[in-house]
Structure formats: C-alpha cells, structure tokens
Amino acid sequence: MQSYQVERKKGVFRLSSPLFGRGLCIRLFALPMVVFTFGVAVSSVFAFRNIELESERAAHERVAMLWQAVAGSPKSASVAQPKGTLPFTFRHVAQKSTDPESQADAYETQLIASFTTSVTLPRIDGTVSRNGEPCYVIAAPVRRGNVVEGLEALYVPIGDTKARTMAALWTSFKLLGLMICLGEAILVFLTYMLVAVPLRRLLAISQALRRGEWGARFTLNSRDEPAALARSFQDTTQWLREQIVKEEKLRAMFQQFVPASVAAKALGKNPETVLAGTRHAVTVMIINIRNFRMLVDNLPPEQTVSALNEYFSEINRVIVANKGVVSKYLGDTVMAMFGMPVPHKDHALHAVSAALAIPRALADLYVNMEDKHGWELGVGIGIASGEPIVGHFGSSEHMEYSVLGDVVLHAHRMEDLTKSVPEEDTILISEETYRKVMSEIHVYDLGEKQTADGHTVHPYVVQGFRSEARSSLAA
C-alpha cells in the first residue's frame, strides 16, 4: 500500500509521493498508446503494400508506354532513352545467332520456346531477375510466317522504384511517429498539470483536514472541472465543519436536560434558536406519587432512592415514547412538557396518552410495594395547555430546559385537585386541554372547583379514549 506524506510550504499543502500523478498519467495513456501504436503499425503494413502495388502498377504503365516507343526498332538502329522514362535495356535476340549480343540467354530461350509453342501469343509480360536486379520485362516474337526466328525484349529495372517507395513510406512513418510522441507528451503534460496536480493538492488538503487543520484551503485560478471540484470540496468541508460545531453545541446543551432521542431530532436546528427563549404552545404535565411519605418514613434511604429511580425511569420512558420531555424532578413530583423542543400540533393528545399509559407502566412497582409492605401507591396527574415561555434556565454549570408561565401553575392546580378524587390513579386536565382532545377522549366533568390558592378552575377527569370505549361496547 502506497504511503503519502503531506508537506506545507509557504502556506501551500503538497503531497510528497513520487508516483502520485505520474501513475495517473501512465494509467490514462499507457494502454491507449500501445493500442494506437499497434494500430499504426498494422495500418502502415497495409499502406506499404497498397503503395507498393500502386507504384508497381504505375511502373508497369510507364514500361508499357516505353515498349510502344521502342518496339519494332531495327537491330542496327540506336534506341535512344526517351525523356522522363525509366532506364531500360532493349534487346534483339535471334535463334542460333553467332553474334554474342544477339544470342539468347536461358530466360530468353524459354520465351522463344513459349512463342514457338503458342503461335498466337502476341507478347509476354513478366518480372525477372537480371544481373541480380529485379526487372520488368516485355517480350514479343519475331516471326517469319509461322516460324519464330527470335524476339524483341525490353528490360526495365524496378529495384529503385521499390527502394524509393520504402524510403518514402519510412519517412512518413517517422514523421507520424514523431507527431504521435509529441502529441502524447503534450497530453501527458496537460493531464499532469490540469488533473494530477490539482488532485494531489486536493488529497493533501483532505489529509490536513483529517489531522484537524480546518483552515487548510487552496485556490485554483482555472475555471475547469478540477477547479470546480476543489471549490465544491472546500465549500462542503466548511459546511460540514459548521454542522459539526452546531451539533456538538446542541448535543452538549441537550444532554444536560433532554432525552437522547428528543435531542437527536432537535439537532437540525440552529443552536441559538433552541437556546433562546420563545413563546410556544405546549402542554405541561405534573405527576405526583401518592403516599410518598410512607416510602420516606419506612424504607431505608438506599431502598427509597432505588424505588424512586425505578418510578422515575418508568415515567420517563412513557413520556419520551409519547414525544414528551421530562423537565424537572422535584422529590416525589415529575414535571414534563409536550410540544417542544420538537414542535407538534397534537401535544395535548400526546400528554393525555402518556398520562393514561403511566399507571399501566407502574403496575409492577405497585404490586411489588403492596406485596412487600402492604402499601397502595398511586399517582395524581395534572395536565394544562397554554403558551408559556420555553427556554433554558440556569447557569453554565447546570441548566434546565423548562417552561415559565401560568400554564405551569395551572397544571399544579390540576394535580392538587386529584387528591380530592377517591381513586388511586387520577388524571385531571384543564378546560383548554380538554378543548384540544375532546373528540378523542372520554371524560367526567367535575364542574368548577376552587383551588387552595383561591382560583376557580374547571377540571375534567380523564377516563379513557373514546375509541377504546366504542371497542368495549362493540365487544
């Protein structure tokens, strides 16, 4: 596995890896270069063959024109080299000639034999090696009647033609190869400068950010895709950093007084918004243990604390499950609220749902206390709705997320009135709360009541959900 080292020189982060960037260029161009070179080689072979055939065809045409110019020349005449033609040798050959210049060689003897055999054959075209050099030959018989007395032969060397063709092709191939290498070099250089170098710097910045250097940044003057990627990377990093700071601040705050599930839902908010006090519609619940004095007077301190913790744990679980927040523990009393810090319009119904679930959640604790000590415990629950001030209260060492307003006093009044109802578990709700949930729950109207502090209130005893009552009647 390749290791990278990030260096910072003059405020610029650089990645010190000898192969980084170069390896990218090699991977980008090595295989295309091999394929392209192979394609050029194969194309060159076919091109050479086509050029060679075309050169031979052109040479044959020129030889045919030359033959028309020299054929039939008398033996004694001097055959001059026509202007612009290939060098040639024109021979008059006679059978059984005593003149050395007119005597037929082996190849010419075969030609004479061919003409003798085929009396209608006008001429023979072909290629032959003469004096170690390839030549194109045209031969025609000299006849007297049906007797072949000799032949005329035109020999044109074609070795120079092939050599010139090969030289021209090789020169073209070298020029093409030079252009390919130059183009590849330019592409590699541009890829390295425009892609590899920005990527190296981007990786160096990511390594610096990983070490916690959140101020690490770099700029590219170009407006191409790597520059856009760099800007997006840095913007995203900055945004993530802001989100992390925001979440850390919120988490540190909420862990002091808010359940983890509720805190997680509120982490998407601006911390200043959550910390600032606001007026908001909420429902406040006050829960009090009946016969709490018996616990304190008859149980050892450790058992009292254990029983209260079990009691608080069950109540907290029910409240959180119904989207509420436990705000305070006051001895034998618990204060909770619904509707903040995560607002929801059904906060009153959630509070009533939690209140109805609490006695069921405490059933095991009731049975345990009755079996061990013979005590009949219960809870009195008061619920009120309103728009108090919601925020955090306290010092930097300890804060509470709570509410401040008449709705808290109203909930306490409801809870205090539960003591006048002869039931173990009693839930009283205020008139405003009842208006919000009247279509969902079944209540008993207590009418107007006078509280201990002289206020007149109108409480309702919660007896259950209307849907449960309809199900019971249907059964």
Coordinates of C-alpha atoms in Angstrom, one line a residue, residues 115-424:
F115 CA 6.2 -18.3 -78.5
T116 CA 7.0 -21.3 -80.7
T117 CA 4.5 -23.4 -78.8
S118 CA 1.8 -20.8 -78.8
V119 CA 1.8 -19.4 -82.3
T120 CA -1.0 -16.9 -81.4
L121 CA 0.8 -15.5 -78.3
P122 CA 1.5 -11.8 -79.2
R123 CA 3.8 -11.0 -76.3
I124 CA 4.8 -11.9 -72.7
D125 CA 4.9 -9.5 -69.7
G126 CA 6.6 -10.5 -66.5
T127 CA 9.2 -9.9 -63.8
V128 CA 12.6 -11.4 -63.8
S129 CA 15.9 -11.0 -62.0
R130 CA 18.6 -9.9 -64.4
N131 CA 22.2 -9.4 -63.2
G132 CA 21.0 -9.6 -59.6
E133 CA 18.4 -6.8 -60.1
P134 CA 14.7 -7.2 -60.4
C135 CA 13.4 -6.1 -63.8
Y136 CA 10.1 -5.8 -65.6
V137 CA 10.3 -7.5 -69.0
I138 CA 8.1 -7.2 -72.1
A139 CA 9.0 -9.6 -75.0
A140 CA 7.4 -10.1 -78.4
P141 CA 8.3 -12.7 -81.1
V142 CA 10.0 -12.0 -84.4
R143 CA 8.2 -14.4 -86.9
R144 CA 8.7 -15.3 -90.5
G145 CA 5.5 -17.0 -91.4
N146 CA 4.8 -19.4 -88.6
V147 CA 8.5 -19.8 -87.7
V148 CA 9.8 -17.9 -84.7
E149 CA 13.2 -16.6 -85.6
G150 CA 13.8 -14.6 -82.4
L151 CA 12.3 -12.0 -80.2
E152 CA 12.5 -8.4 -79.0
A153 CA 12.8 -7.9 -75.2
L154 CA 12.6 -4.7 -73.1
Y155 CA 14.1 -4.9 -69.6
V156 CA 13.3 -2.1 -67.2
P157 CA 14.9 -2.3 -63.7
I158 CA 12.3 -1.8 -60.9
G159 CA 14.6 -2.1 -57.8
D160 CA 14.9 1.7 -57.5
T161 CA 11.2 2.1 -57.6
K162 CA 10.7 -0.2 -54.5
A163 CA 13.6 1.5 -52.7
R164 CA 12.0 4.9 -53.3
T165 CA 8.6 3.6 -52.2
M166 CA 10.1 2.2 -49.0
A167 CA 12.1 5.3 -48.3
A168 CA 9.0 7.5 -48.7
L169 CA 6.9 5.2 -46.5
W170 CA 9.6 5.1 -43.8
T171 CA 10.0 8.9 -43.8
S172 CA 6.2 9.2 -43.5
F173 CA 6.2 6.7 -40.7
K174 CA 8.9 8.5 -38.8
L175 CA 7.1 11.8 -39.2
L176 CA 3.9 10.2 -38.0
G177 CA 5.6 8.6 -35.0
L178 CA 7.2 12.0 -34.1
M179 CA 3.9 13.7 -34.2
I180 CA 2.3 10.9 -32.1
C181 CA 5.0 11.2 -29.4
L182 CA 4.8 14.9 -29.4
G183 CA 1.0 14.8 -29.0
E184 CA 1.3 12.2 -26.2
A185 CA 3.9 14.3 -24.4
I186 CA 1.6 17.3 -24.6
L187 CA -1.4 15.3 -23.4
V188 CA 0.6 13.8 -20.5
F189 CA 1.9 17.2 -19.5
L190 CA -1.6 18.8 -19.7
T191 CA -3.2 15.9 -17.8
Y192 CA -0.5 16.1 -15.1
M193 CA -0.8 19.9 -14.7
L194 CA -4.6 20.2 -15.1
V195 CA -5.7 17.0 -13.4
A196 CA -2.9 15.3 -11.4
V197 CA -1.5 18.4 -9.7
P198 CA -4.9 19.7 -8.5
L199 CA -5.8 16.2 -7.3
R200 CA -2.5 15.9 -5.4
R201 CA -3.3 19.2 -3.7
L202 CA -6.8 18.2 -3.0
L203 CA -5.6 15.0 -1.4
A204 CA -3.1 16.9 0.6
I205 CA -5.9 19.2 1.9
S206 CA -8.0 16.2 2.8
Q207 CA -5.1 14.7 4.8
A208 CA -4.6 18.1 6.5
L209 CA -8.4 18.3 7.4
R210 CA -8.2 14.7 8.7
R211 CA -5.5 15.9 11.1
G212 CA -7.9 18.7 12.3
E213 CA -6.4 21.6 10.3
W214 CA -9.8 23.0 9.4
G215 CA -8.2 26.2 8.0
A216 CA -6.5 24.3 5.2
R217 CA -7.6 25.7 1.8
F218 CA -6.2 26.2 -1.6
T219 CA -7.3 28.0 -4.8
L220 CA -7.1 27.3 -8.5
N221 CA -7.1 30.1 -11.0
S222 CA -8.6 28.0 -13.7
R223 CA -12.4 27.5 -14.3
D224 CA -12.3 23.9 -15.4
E225 CA -13.8 20.8 -13.7
P226 CA -10.9 20.2 -11.2
A227 CA -11.2 23.8 -10.0
A228 CA -15.0 23.4 -9.6
L229 CA -14.3 20.1 -7.7
A230 CA -11.8 21.9 -5.4
R231 CA -14.3 24.7 -4.7
S232 CA -17.1 22.3 -4.0
F233 CA -14.9 20.2 -1.8
Q234 CA -13.8 23.1 0.3
D235 CA -17.4 24.5 0.5
T236 CA -18.7 21.1 1.5
T237 CA -15.9 20.8 4.1
Q238 CA -16.7 24.2 5.6
W239 CA -20.4 23.3 5.7
L240 CA -19.7 20.0 7.4
R241 CA -17.5 21.8 9.9
E242 CA -20.3 24.3 10.7
Q243 CA -22.7 21.4 11.1
I244 CA -20.3 19.5 13.4
V245 CA -19.9 22.6 15.6
K246 CA -23.6 23.2 15.6
E247 CA -24.3 19.6 16.6
E248 CA -21.6 19.5 19.2
K249 CA -23.0 22.6 20.8
L250 CA -26.6 21.3 20.7
R251 CA -25.6 17.9 22.0
A252 CA -23.6 19.4 24.9
M253 CA -26.6 21.5 25.8
F254 CA -29.4 18.9 25.4
Q255 CA -27.5 16.1 27.2
Q256 CA -27.9 18.2 30.3
F257 CA -31.7 18.0 30.3
V258 CA -33.2 16.4 27.2
P259 CA -33.5 12.7 26.4
A260 CA -31.2 11.5 23.7
S261 CA -34.0 10.7 21.2
V262 CA -35.5 14.1 21.5
A263 CA -32.1 15.8 21.3
A264 CA -31.3 13.9 18.1
K265 CA -34.5 15.3 16.5
A266 CA -33.6 18.9 17.5
L267 CA -30.0 18.8 16.3
G268 CA -31.0 20.1 12.9
K269 CA -31.9 23.4 14.4
N270 CA -29.8 26.5 14.9
P271 CA -28.4 26.3 18.4
E272 CA -29.1 30.0 19.1
T273 CA -32.7 29.4 18.1
V274 CA -33.1 26.5 20.5
L275 CA -31.3 28.2 23.4
A276 CA -33.2 31.4 23.0
G277 CA -36.4 31.7 25.0
T278 CA -39.6 31.7 22.9
R279 CA -43.3 31.6 23.5
H280 CA -44.7 28.4 22.2
A281 CA -47.9 26.3 22.5
V282 CA -47.1 23.4 24.8
T283 CA -48.9 21.1 27.3
V284 CA -47.4 20.7 30.8
M285 CA -47.9 17.6 32.9
I286 CA -47.3 17.4 36.7
I287 CA -47.1 13.8 38.2
N288 CA -47.1 13.2 41.9
I289 CA -46.8 9.9 43.9
R290 CA -49.5 9.2 46.3
N291 CA -48.4 8.0 49.8
F292 CA -44.8 9.1 49.1
R293 CA -44.4 9.9 52.9
M294 CA -44.7 6.2 53.7
L295 CA -41.7 5.5 51.4
V296 CA -39.5 8.1 53.2
D297 CA -40.6 7.1 56.7
N298 CA -40.5 3.3 56.4
L299 CA -37.8 2.4 53.9
P300 CA -34.0 2.7 54.3
P301 CA -32.5 5.6 52.2
E302 CA -31.0 3.3 49.7
Q303 CA -34.3 1.5 49.1
T304 CA -36.1 4.8 48.9
V305 CA -33.7 6.0 46.2
S306 CA -34.0 2.7 44.4
A307 CA -37.8 2.8 44.4
L308 CA -37.9 6.4 43.2
N309 CA -35.4 5.7 40.5
E310 CA -37.5 2.8 39.2
Y311 CA -40.6 5.0 39.4
F312 CA -38.9 7.9 37.5
S313 CA -37.4 5.5 34.9
E314 CA -40.8 4.1 34.0
I315 CA -42.4 7.6 33.9
N316 CA -39.5 8.9 31.8
R317 CA -39.8 6.0 29.3
V318 CA -43.5 6.6 28.8
I319 CA -43.1 10.4 28.4
V320 CA -40.3 10.0 25.9
A321 CA -42.3 7.4 24.0
N322 CA -45.1 9.9 23.6
K323 CA -42.9 12.7 22.3
G324 CA -42.5 14.5 25.6
V325 CA -39.6 15.8 27.7
V326 CA -39.0 15.5 31.4
S327 CA -38.2 18.9 32.6
K328 CA -37.8 18.5 36.4
Y329 CA -37.7 16.0 39.2
L330 CA -38.9 17.6 42.4
G331 CA -38.8 15.0 45.1
D332 CA -41.9 12.9 44.6
T333 CA -43.1 15.1 41.7
V334 CA -42.1 15.0 38.0
M335 CA -42.7 17.9 35.6
A336 CA -42.9 17.1 31.9
M337 CA -43.9 19.1 28.8
F338 CA -45.1 18.2 25.3
G339 CA -44.7 20.3 22.1
M340 CA -41.1 21.4 22.5
P341 CA -38.2 21.3 21.6
V342 CA -39.7 19.5 18.6
P343 CA -43.0 21.3 17.9
H344 CA -46.1 19.2 17.0
K345 CA -49.7 20.2 16.9
D346 CA -51.0 17.2 18.9
H347 CA -49.0 17.9 22.0
A348 CA -52.1 17.9 24.2
L349 CA -53.2 14.4 22.9
H350 CA -49.7 13.1 23.4
A351 CA -49.7 14.3 27.0
V352 CA -53.1 12.6 27.7
S353 CA -51.8 9.4 26.0
A354 CA -48.7 9.4 28.3
A355 CA -50.9 10.0 31.3
L356 CA -53.1 7.1 30.5
A357 CA -50.1 4.9 30.0
I358 CA -48.3 5.7 33.2
P359 CA -50.5 3.7 35.6
R360 CA -50.0 0.6 33.4
A361 CA -46.2 1.2 33.3
L362 CA -46.2 1.4 37.1
A363 CA -48.3 -1.7 37.7
D364 CA -45.3 -3.9 38.6
L365 CA -44.0 -1.4 41.0
Y366 CA -47.4 -1.1 42.6
V367 CA -47.7 -4.9 43.0
N368 CA -44.1 -5.1 44.4
M369 CA -44.8 -2.4 47.0
E370 CA -48.1 -3.9 48.1
D371 CA -46.6 -7.4 48.4
K372 CA -43.6 -6.3 50.4
H373 CA -45.1 -3.5 52.5
G374 CA -48.8 -3.6 52.0
W375 CA -48.9 -0.1 50.6
E376 CA -51.2 1.0 47.9
L377 CA -49.4 3.6 45.8
G378 CA -50.8 5.7 43.0
V379 CA -50.2 8.8 41.0
G380 CA -52.1 12.1 40.6
I381 CA -51.6 13.7 37.2
G382 CA -52.5 17.3 36.3
I383 CA -52.4 18.5 32.7
A384 CA -52.7 22.0 31.3
S385 CA -52.1 23.6 28.0
G386 CA -51.0 27.1 27.1
E387 CA -48.3 29.3 25.5
P388 CA -45.6 29.8 28.2
I389 CA -42.0 31.0 27.7
V390 CA -39.9 28.0 26.7
G391 CA -36.1 28.0 27.0
H392 CA -33.1 27.0 29.1
F393 CA -32.8 28.3 32.6
G394 CA -29.9 28.1 35.0
S395 CA -26.1 28.7 35.0
S396 CA -23.3 27.4 32.8
E397 CA -22.7 24.6 35.3
H398 CA -26.3 23.4 35.3
M399 CA -29.2 24.2 33.0
E400 CA -32.8 23.1 32.7
Y401 CA -34.9 23.1 29.6
S402 CA -38.2 24.2 31.1
V403 CA -41.3 26.4 30.8
L404 CA -42.2 29.6 32.6
G405 CA -45.8 30.8 32.9
D406 CA -49.3 30.4 34.2
V407 CA -49.7 27.1 32.5
V408 CA -47.3 25.5 35.0
L409 CA -49.3 26.8 37.9
H410 CA -52.5 25.6 36.2
A411 CA -51.0 22.1 35.8
H412 CA -50.0 22.1 39.5
R413 CA -53.6 23.1 40.4
M414 CA -55.0 20.2 38.4
E415 CA -52.6 17.8 40.1
D416 CA -53.5 19.2 43.6
L417 CA -57.2 18.6 42.8
T418 CA -56.6 15.0 42.1
K419 CA -56.2 14.4 45.8
S420 CA -60.0 15.1 46.2
V421 CA -60.8 12.3 43.7
P422 CA -61.1 8.9 45.6
E423 CA -59.1 6.9 43.0
E424 CA -55.6 5.5 43.2

